[in-house]
Amino acid sequence: MQLSREALLQAYRRMKIIREFEERLHNEIATGEIAGFTHLYGGQEAVAVGVCEHLDNDDKIVSTHRGHGHCLAKGCEVEGMMKEIWGSSEGLCKGKGGSMHIADVDQGMLGANGIVGAGAPIAVGAALAAKLDGKGKVAITFSGDGACNQGTTFEAMNLAVVTKAPCIFLFENNHYSEHTGFRYAVGTKDDIASRAEAFGMKVWRGDGTDFFDVFDTMREVLDYVRAGNGPAAVEFDTERFFGHFEGDPQRYRGKGELERIRKERDCLTKFRESVTGASLLEASELDAIDQEVLDQIDNSVDAARSAARPTADDVTTDVYVAY
Amino acid sequence: MTKMMYRDAIRSTIFEAMEQDDSVVVLGEDVVGGMGTDGGPEAIGGIWSTSTGFYDAFGADRVIDTPISESAIVGAAGGLALAGKRPVAELMFADFIGVSLDQIWNQIAKFRYMFGGKSTCPAIIRMAYGAGFNAGAQHSQSVHHILASMPGLKVVMPATPADARGLLREALRGQDPVIFMEHKMLYGMEGEVPDGDYTVPFGHARLARAGDDVTLVATGLMVSRCEQVADKLAEEGIGCDVLDLRTVSPMDEEAILDSVEQTGRLVVVDEAPPRCNLATDVSAIVAQKAFASLKAPIEMVSAPHSPVPFALELEQAYLPSVDRIEQAVRKVTGWQ
Amino acid sequence: MSKLRPLCMPKWGIEMTEGTVAEWMVSDGQQVAKGDVLCLIETNKITNEVEAERDGFVLRIVEPAGEDARPVGTLLAVIGDTAAEEDEVSSFIAGFVPSESSGAKAASSGKSAKTKAPAKVPTNLAISPKALELATAHEVDLSTVEGSGRAGRITFQDVHRQVNLPAAPQFKGPADLPAEDYVIFATPLARRIAHAHGVDLAAVAGTGSRGRISKSDVLASLSKTPSAGSPFEVVGNRPQVEPFDKIRKVVARRLTEAKRDIPHFYLRISVRADALLAFRKTANLVLSSKASVNDYIVFAAGKALARHPEVNVQVHGEEIHRFPHADIAVAVASDKGLVTPIVRQVDRMRIDQLADASAALIDKARQGRLSYEDLDGGTFTVSNLGMYGIEAFDAVINPPQGAILAVGAATEVPCRRDDGSVGFEQCIALTLSVDHRAIDGAQAAQFLATLKGYLEAPDTLFA
């Protein structure tokens, strides 16, 4: 299907923001300035953006511990996220959540999640709420090939089928659950999505490194679910450019694997080649966006560095609404 | 005596047990690492490096790398144990008891009781706990007080490499399910470890510092913080008994009461939030059984009643600090 | 500028006019906490401690110890809340005028009987009513009180703590840490005790769980009796040296004086007690009182003293003071040593009143709460060691009294019955120690005969 120039530019900009956000964090974390566990989304940008371009604030997503891409694609603002990762009191979650718990409920982003597999039941709940509201809104749970093995995911799929919840089980298969290979850890007939077929769901599959494949597939999936047909599942095959967490030596990778996937499976390179190849956009336009994004990330890191720090008094605030 | 890191004390103890006893098996997420990848197995040997080299030595049947499925890991450990094996399961983070709580609490802990004493379930569930790594609200909690409240479980919290080794040996020889809690901040701690085949029995506290003026009770990471306070105050002539409980279920009541009867003052330090935690438990026991010995109200130094926050400053304020412990000691020693 | 306060010669009781500083427990410039003993003051009747009324400093001692007696109100020392300049203290001493009122102590405490205006409470300060009451009574500055109640509310306990500021605790300090032994299981305390006494834990049998060695096991091994057949070994027998404490010093001095300066003579008599013991049981049931045998003896002594005023006396130098009523001191052993609180006007009392009065005094003595009034004066003393099985003893007179009665235990002795047969009866041995300067043998003997009569026919006590 044909996208407008503006839509193409916006999709590229969003993917680029995620990529540079993660590349920058990768460098910053190596210097020891940022604390805690950070899991980078680099390589999977086409999935997050290809999905979220279809959504508005009333559509809900539930994310994973590898959540920066989903957050940015769903509309969480860059500076607020950067400040959160730096632990500033001006961060999106006042410095209390950190990388694994970024959320912005106003944007329909119900949180990254540190517990593997915890998101799926939450998404079913959000979907049931959407069903009650009757406005054709959906909820999407992102799961990796790790979370798909948690009992919660199976239970959530069954519950969604039984209640006809407008919930989409979106599996991002980047072939690694932490440090373990997909072909070892996922027991199934052929892939993750085939498990959803066993529950009686309609299932789609796509190439997660191809923005256009993701975008077109999601249009179909969303049309089907918004029409009140109950839940659906979709699996995108994608690549993780970084380790499970920052500091992971990735000894499980094959020889030359990282170089190969960066070369052959980079969704940003693919996007650039197809839009310039089809003369939809000029390379210079994309280059300009690249520069703007780099500046934006630079500015957000500077802002995060100089942002206000929380104090000990903040520890016990926001535990309850009323004390 | 040999110098050894906490993580190596744990790893070598399990390794030796696997050599000596074929029924010992290890299971958990990434206890091998690299399964089903081009890089091949033994990528990490546990994310805390506590099972490095196991796969090469004992193979896939005894070093079971599992999918990310905590219920399945704990449940399988229970089944292995009921069937006569000695599983050592790794939960990676103690926070994940949430995912597997039914298997821990309603299954493993209760099998023997429910089956009329006709079975044993010697499963060991290892987990890294505690704050200090800025790992946020779902990877930093101290849950020992929750687990200690569950009849049927033994809950072990070694504070030194020597105790890690002795307590783990005891667990591997015992017949009961054991929750083995390792503080993340201790893995890199070095310490003297006795040679020989020693064990540390459960329910026997360790005296880490001796003094006659105030009793400090702590576990895990908090023990070393209490030791720092004791050393500082010793220069002022204030003597602290620092009791490392080692295990919170069973708990060495006798040692606590003996010490409080000597000192008349008690400070309990606990990394968990303040409601219904280990500090309140110890305080209640002392208030009930050593009331006449107390010269001052009991002080408790706990985390605040909040989830573990992410930012550096917030996490520092959250964890009971050396400074807060010192203030508590000064409060009870200055009491009239 | 420190607030300076005088420490004056106190006035204890109505009759005290002068006192002597026996000993100072503090020195110039010393910091003291509320309740610390400042000095020991002796009157012609008692010796008592003076305690600091608040935290502060002893700036200068004006009246040295061991001088002559000084009138009530004399400046003894200057006390301050904080340290102060020398000349500030000197000018205070120069300008000091003893209080006209009876008792500088009452004046210096600054507590008038009038109710004060309530303490000023900052707006919206959360404080419990009881806490406010206490703060008002003690003029506590509420801005310095940290509230521990809900949302920082100041509780009664918070104010109470402020009023009773902590004293400096006595620290014993750190102890040696015995090495952890992974072969022998022992409780931490057992390890410490073994370490302190050089006990080898390997030789100790443990009785705890899994054979764990506990404190009692180590202590048992310390006091092990040698097995049969082993030769006798002499062990160390070093004395533990313990200097007299202040009270003991005074008691020692006064008793030495009494025994040395008073010409004692002793009268002994045995009293048949069957009737008394039976009578007491019945009377206690009827009166529902808890009068002890000793109460009856004191009661009888009161009655006998009223009939023999020549024994109910005090000796002051070359004067004899005769009293119309019998104030009888009862000797009580307390933690602080022997004390002799006084039951007033025993001769006018009913037995149940006497029982209540003596029980209350004994209670106060045990708790160390006896006041000067409880101890001041007395015309006669009864000292009873019967509860320890002592058959008879001679007591030392308690000056300025003229006599003291020592009471032994009731013992069974064979006796000749009226029908000529031999039976047993309970007897109590009494010894009266008498000051021969004031009382002659015959007077004392008559008194003792009267007392014996009362005790052997107890119904006459109530005639």
CSV table of N, CA and C in Angstrom, one decimal, chain A residues 134-225:
chain,number,residue,atom,x,y,z
A,134,GLY,N,-16.4,-0.2,23.7
A,134,GLY,CA,-17.0,-0.3,22.4
A,134,GLY,C,-16.6,0.7,21.3
A,135,LYS,N,-15.4,1.2,21.4
A,135,LYS,CA,-15.0,2.2,20.4
A,135,LYS,C,-14.0,1.5,19.4
A,136,GLY,N,-13.9,0.2,19.4
A,136,GLY,CA,-13.0,-0.4,18.4
A,136,GLY,C,-11.5,-0.3,18.7
A,137,LYS,N,-11.2,0.0,20.0
A,137,LYS,CA,-9.8,0.1,20.4
A,137,LYS,C,-9.3,-1.3,20.7
A,138,VAL,N,-7.9,-1.4,20.7
A,138,VAL,CA,-7.3,-2.7,20.9
A,138,VAL,C,-6.2,-2.6,22.0
A,139,ALA,N,-5.8,-3.7,22.5
A,139,ALA,CA,-4.6,-3.7,23.3
A,139,ALA,C,-3.6,-4.7,22.6
A,140,ILE,N,-2.3,-4.3,22.7
A,140,ILE,CA,-1.3,-5.2,22.1
A,140,ILE,C,-0.3,-5.6,23.1
A,141,THR,N,0.0,-6.8,23.3
A,141,THR,CA,1.1,-7.2,24.2
A,141,THR,C,2.3,-7.7,23.3
A,142,PHE,N,3.5,-7.0,23.5
A,142,PHE,CA,4.7,-7.4,22.9
A,142,PHE,C,5.3,-8.5,23.7
A,143,SER,N,5.7,-9.6,23.1
A,143,SER,CA,6.4,-10.7,23.8
A,143,SER,C,7.6,-11.1,23.0
A,144,GLY,N,8.6,-11.4,23.6
A,144,GLY,CA,9.8,-12.0,22.9
A,144,GLY,C,9.7,-13.5,22.8
A,145,ASP,N,10.7,-14.1,22.3
A,145,ASP,CA,10.7,-15.6,22.2
A,145,ASP,C,11.0,-16.2,23.6
A,146,GLY,N,11.3,-15.3,24.6
A,146,GLY,CA,11.5,-15.8,26.0
A,146,GLY,C,10.2,-15.8,26.7
A,147,ALA,N,9.5,-14.6,26.7
A,147,ALA,CA,8.2,-14.5,27.4
A,147,ALA,C,7.1,-15.5,26.9
A,148,CYS,N,7.3,-15.9,25.6
A,148,CYS,CA,6.2,-16.8,25.1
A,148,CYS,C,6.2,-18.1,25.9
A,149,ASN,N,7.3,-18.4,26.6
A,149,ASN,CA,7.3,-19.7,27.3
A,149,ASN,C,6.8,-19.6,28.8
A,150,GLN,N,6.4,-18.4,29.2
A,150,GLN,CA,5.8,-18.3,30.5
A,150,GLN,C,4.4,-18.7,30.5
A,151,GLY,N,4.0,-19.3,31.6
A,151,GLY,CA,2.6,-19.8,31.8
A,151,GLY,C,1.6,-18.6,31.6
A,152,THR,N,2.0,-17.4,32.1
A,152,THR,CA,1.1,-16.3,32.0
A,152,THR,C,0.7,-16.0,30.5
A,153,THR,N,1.6,-16.2,29.6
A,153,THR,CA,1.3,-16.0,28.2
A,153,THR,C,0.3,-17.0,27.7
A,154,PHE,N,0.4,-18.2,28.1
A,154,PHE,CA,-0.6,-19.3,27.7
A,154,PHE,C,-1.9,-18.9,28.3
A,155,GLU,N,-1.9,-18.6,29.5
A,155,GLU,CA,-3.2,-18.3,30.2
A,155,GLU,C,-3.8,-17.1,29.6
A,156,ALA,N,-3.1,-16.1,29.3
A,156,ALA,CA,-3.6,-14.9,28.7
A,156,ALA,C,-4.2,-15.2,27.3
A,157,MET,N,-3.5,-16.0,26.5
A,157,MET,CA,-4.1,-16.3,25.2
A,157,MET,C,-5.4,-17.0,25.4
A,158,ASN,N,-5.5,-18.0,26.3
A,158,ASN,CA,-6.7,-18.7,26.5
A,158,ASN,C,-7.8,-17.8,26.9
A,159,LEU,N,-7.5,-16.9,27.9
A,159,LEU,CA,-8.5,-16.0,28.4
A,159,LEU,C,-9.0,-15.1,27.3
A,160,ALA,N,-8.1,-14.6,26.5
A,160,ALA,CA,-8.5,-13.7,25.4
A,160,ALA,C,-9.5,-14.4,24.4
A,161,VAL,N,-9.2,-15.6,24.1
A,161,VAL,CA,-10.0,-16.4,23.2
A,161,VAL,C,-11.4,-16.6,23.8
A,162,VAL,N,-11.4,-17.0,25.1
A,162,VAL,CA,-12.7,-17.3,25.7
A,162,VAL,C,-13.5,-16.0,25.9
A,163,THR,N,-12.9,-14.9,26.1
A,163,THR,CA,-13.7,-13.6,26.3
A,163,THR,C,-13.8,-12.8,25.1
A,164,LYS,N,-13.2,-13.3,23.9
A,164,LYS,CA,-13.2,-12.6,22.7
A,164,LYS,C,-12.6,-11.1,22.9
A,165,ALA,N,-11.6,-11.0,23.6
A,165,ALA,CA,-11.0,-9.7,23.9
A,165,ALA,C,-10.2,-9.2,22.7
A,166,PRO,N,-10.4,-7.9,22.4
A,166,PRO,CA,-9.7,-7.4,21.2
A,166,PRO,C,-8.2,-7.2,21.6
A,167,CYS,N,-7.5,-8.3,21.7
A,167,CYS,CA,-6.1,-8.3,22.2
A,167,CYS,C,-5.2,-8.9,21.1
A,168,ILE,N,-4.1,-8.3,20.8
A,168,ILE,CA,-3.2,-8.8,19.8
A,168,ILE,C,-1.9,-9.3,20.5
A,169,PHE,N,-1.6,-10.6,20.3
A,169,PHE,CA,-0.4,-11.2,20.9
A,169,PHE,C,0.7,-11.0,19.8
A,170,LEU,N,1.6,-10.1,20.1
A,170,LEU,CA,2.6,-9.8,19.1
A,170,LEU,C,3.9,-10.4,19.5
A,171,PHE,N,4.4,-11.4,18.8
A,171,PHE,CA,5.7,-12.0,19.2
A,171,PHE,C,6.8,-11.5,18.4
A,172,GLU,N,7.8,-10.8,19.0
A,172,GLU,CA,9.0,-10.4,18.3
A,172,GLU,C,10.0,-11.5,18.5
A,173,ASN,N,10.3,-12.2,17.5
A,173,ASN,CA,11.2,-13.3,17.6
A,173,ASN,C,12.6,-12.8,17.2
A,174,ASN,N,13.4,-12.5,18.2
A,174,ASN,CA,14.8,-12.1,17.8
A,174,ASN,C,15.8,-13.2,18.0
A,175,HIS,N,15.3,-14.4,18.2
A,175,HIS,CA,16.0,-15.7,18.3
A,175,HIS,C,16.8,-15.9,19.6
A,176,TYR,N,16.6,-15.0,20.5
A,176,TYR,CA,17.4,-15.2,21.8
A,176,TYR,C,16.5,-14.8,23.0
A,177,SER,N,16.3,-15.8,23.9
A,177,SER,CA,15.7,-15.5,25.2
A,177,SER,C,16.9,-15.3,26.1
A,178,GLU,N,17.2,-14.1,26.4
A,178,GLU,CA,18.4,-13.8,27.1
A,178,GLU,C,19.7,-14.3,26.4
A,179,HIS,N,20.2,-15.4,26.9
A,179,HIS,CA,21.5,-15.9,26.3
A,179,HIS,C,21.2,-17.3,25.6
A,180,THR,N,19.9,-17.6,25.5
A,180,THR,CA,19.6,-19.0,25.0
A,180,THR,C,18.9,-18.9,23.6
A,181,GLY,N,19.2,-19.8,22.8
A,181,GLY,CA,18.7,-19.8,21.5
A,181,GLY,C,17.2,-20.2,21.4
A,182,PHE,N,16.5,-19.6,20.4
A,182,PHE,CA,15.1,-19.9,20.1
A,182,PHE,C,14.9,-21.4,19.8
A,183,ARG,N,15.8,-21.9,19.0
A,183,ARG,CA,15.6,-23.3,18.6
A,183,ARG,C,15.7,-24.3,19.8
A,184,TYR,N,16.4,-23.8,20.8
A,184,TYR,CA,16.4,-24.7,22.0
A,184,TYR,C,15.3,-24.5,23.0
A,185,ALA,N,14.9,-23.2,23.2
A,185,ALA,CA,14.0,-22.9,24.3
A,185,ALA,C,12.5,-23.0,24.0
A,186,VAL,N,12.2,-22.8,22.7
A,186,VAL,CA,10.7,-22.8,22.4
A,186,VAL,C,10.3,-24.1,21.8
A,187,GLY,N,9.5,-24.8,22.5
A,187,GLY,CA,9.1,-26.1,22.0
A,187,GLY,C,7.8,-25.9,21.3
A,188,THR,N,7.8,-26.2,19.9
A,188,THR,CA,6.6,-25.9,19.1
A,188,THR,C,6.7,-26.7,17.8
A,189,LYS,N,5.5,-26.7,17.1
A,189,LYS,CA,5.5,-27.4,15.8
A,189,LYS,C,6.4,-26.7,14.8
A,190,ASP,N,6.2,-25.4,14.6
A,190,ASP,CA,7.2,-24.7,13.8
A,190,ASP,C,7.6,-23.3,14.3
A,191,ASP,N,6.7,-22.5,14.8
A,191,ASP,CA,7.1,-21.2,15.4
A,191,ASP,C,6.2,-20.8,16.6
A,192,ILE,N,6.4,-19.6,17.1
A,192,ILE,CA,5.7,-19.2,18.3
A,192,ILE,C,4.2,-19.1,17.9
A,193,ALA,N,3.9,-18.4,16.8
A,193,ALA,CA,2.6,-18.1,16.4
A,193,ALA,C,1.7,-19.4,16.2
A,194,SER,N,2.4,-20.5,15.9
A,194,SER,CA,1.6,-21.7,15.7
A,194,SER,C,1.0,-22.2,17.1
A,195,ARG,N,1.5,-21.7,18.2
A,195,ARG,CA,0.9,-22.0,19.5
A,195,ARG,C,-0.4,-21.3,19.6
A,196,ALA,N,-0.5,-20.0,19.1
A,196,ALA,CA,-1.7,-19.3,19.1
A,196,ALA,C,-2.8,-19.9,18.2
A,197,GLU,N,-2.3,-20.5,17.1
A,197,GLU,CA,-3.2,-21.3,16.2
A,197,GLU,C,-3.9,-22.4,17.0
A,198,ALA,N,-3.1,-23.1,17.9
A,198,ALA,CA,-3.7,-24.1,18.7
A,198,ALA,C,-4.8,-23.6,19.6
A,199,PHE,N,-4.8,-22.4,19.9
A,199,PHE,CA,-5.9,-21.8,20.7
A,199,PHE,C,-7.0,-21.4,19.9
A,200,GLY,N,-6.9,-21.5,18.6
A,200,GLY,CA,-8.0,-21.1,17.7
A,200,GLY,C,-7.9,-19.7,17.2
A,201,MET,N,-6.8,-19.1,17.4
A,201,MET,CA,-6.6,-17.7,17.0
A,201,MET,C,-6.3,-17.6,15.5
A,202,LYS,N,-6.6,-16.5,14.9
A,202,LYS,CA,-6.1,-16.2,13.5
A,202,LYS,C,-4.7,-15.6,13.7
A,203,VAL,N,-3.8,-16.1,12.8
A,203,VAL,CA,-2.4,-15.8,13.0
A,203,VAL,C,-1.8,-15.2,11.7
A,204,TRP,N,-0.9,-14.2,11.9
A,204,TRP,CA,-0.2,-13.6,10.8
A,204,TRP,C,1.3,-13.8,11.1
A,205,ARG,N,2.1,-13.7,10.0
A,205,ARG,CA,3.6,-13.8,10.2
A,205,ARG,C,4.2,-12.7,9.3
A,206,GLY,N,5.3,-12.2,9.7
A,206,GLY,CA,6.0,-11.2,8.8
A,206,GLY,C,7.4,-11.0,9.1
A,207,ASP,N,8.1,-10.3,8.2
A,207,ASP,CA,9.5,-10.0,8.4
A,207,ASP,C,9.7,-8.7,9.2
A,208,GLY,N,10.2,-8.9,10.4
A,208,GLY,CA,10.3,-7.8,11.3
A,208,GLY,C,11.4,-6.8,11.0
A,209,THR,N,12.3,-7.1,10.0
A,209,THR,CA,13.3,-6.2,9.6
A,209,THR,C,12.8,-5.4,8.4
A,210,ASP,N,11.6,-5.6,7.9
A,210,ASP,CA,11.1,-4.9,6.8
A,210,ASP,C,9.9,-4.0,7.3
A,211,PHE,N,10.1,-2.7,7.4
A,211,PHE,CA,9.1,-1.8,7.9
A,211,PHE,C,7.7,-2.0,7.1
A,212,PHE,N,7.8,-2.1,5.8
A,212,PHE,CA,6.6,-2.2,5.0
A,212,PHE,C,5.8,-3.5,5.2
A,213,ASP,N,6.6,-4.5,5.4
A,213,ASP,CA,5.9,-5.8,5.7
A,213,ASP,C,5.2,-5.7,7.1
A,214,VAL,N,5.9,-5.2,8.0
A,214,VAL,CA,5.2,-5.0,9.4
A,214,VAL,C,4.0,-4.2,9.3
A,215,PHE,N,4.2,-3.0,8.6
A,215,PHE,CA,3.1,-2.0,8.5
A,215,PHE,C,1.9,-2.6,7.8
A,216,ASP,N,2.1,-3.3,6.7
A,216,ASP,CA,0.9,-3.9,6.0
A,216,ASP,C,0.3,-5.0,6.8
A,217,THR,N,1.1,-5.9,7.3
A,217,THR,CA,0.6,-7.0,8.1
A,217,THR,C,-0.3,-6.5,9.3
A,218,MET,N,0.2,-5.4,9.9
A,218,MET,CA,-0.5,-4.9,11.1
A,218,MET,C,-1.8,-4.3,10.7
A,219,ARG,N,-1.9,-3.7,9.5
A,219,ARG,CA,-3.2,-3.1,9.1
A,219,ARG,C,-4.2,-4.3,9.0
A,220,GLU,N,-3.8,-5.4,8.5
A,220,GLU,CA,-4.8,-6.5,8.4
A,220,GLU,C,-5.2,-7.0,9.8
A,221,VAL,N,-4.2,-7.2,10.6
A,221,VAL,CA,-4.4,-7.7,11.9
A,221,VAL,C,-5.4,-6.8,12.7
A,222,LEU,N,-5.1,-5.5,12.6
A,222,LEU,CA,-5.9,-4.5,13.4
A,222,LEU,C,-7.3,-4.4,12.8
A,223,ASP,N,-7.4,-4.5,11.5
A,223,ASP,CA,-8.8,-4.5,10.9
A,223,ASP,C,-9.6,-5.6,11.4
A,224,TYR,N,-8.9,-6.8,11.5
A,224,TYR,CA,-9.6,-8.0,11.9
A,224,TYR,C,-10.0,-7.9,13.4
A,225,VAL,N,-9.1,-7.4,14.2
A,225,VAL,CA,-9.4,-7.3,15.7
A,225,VAL,C,-10.4,-6.2,16.0
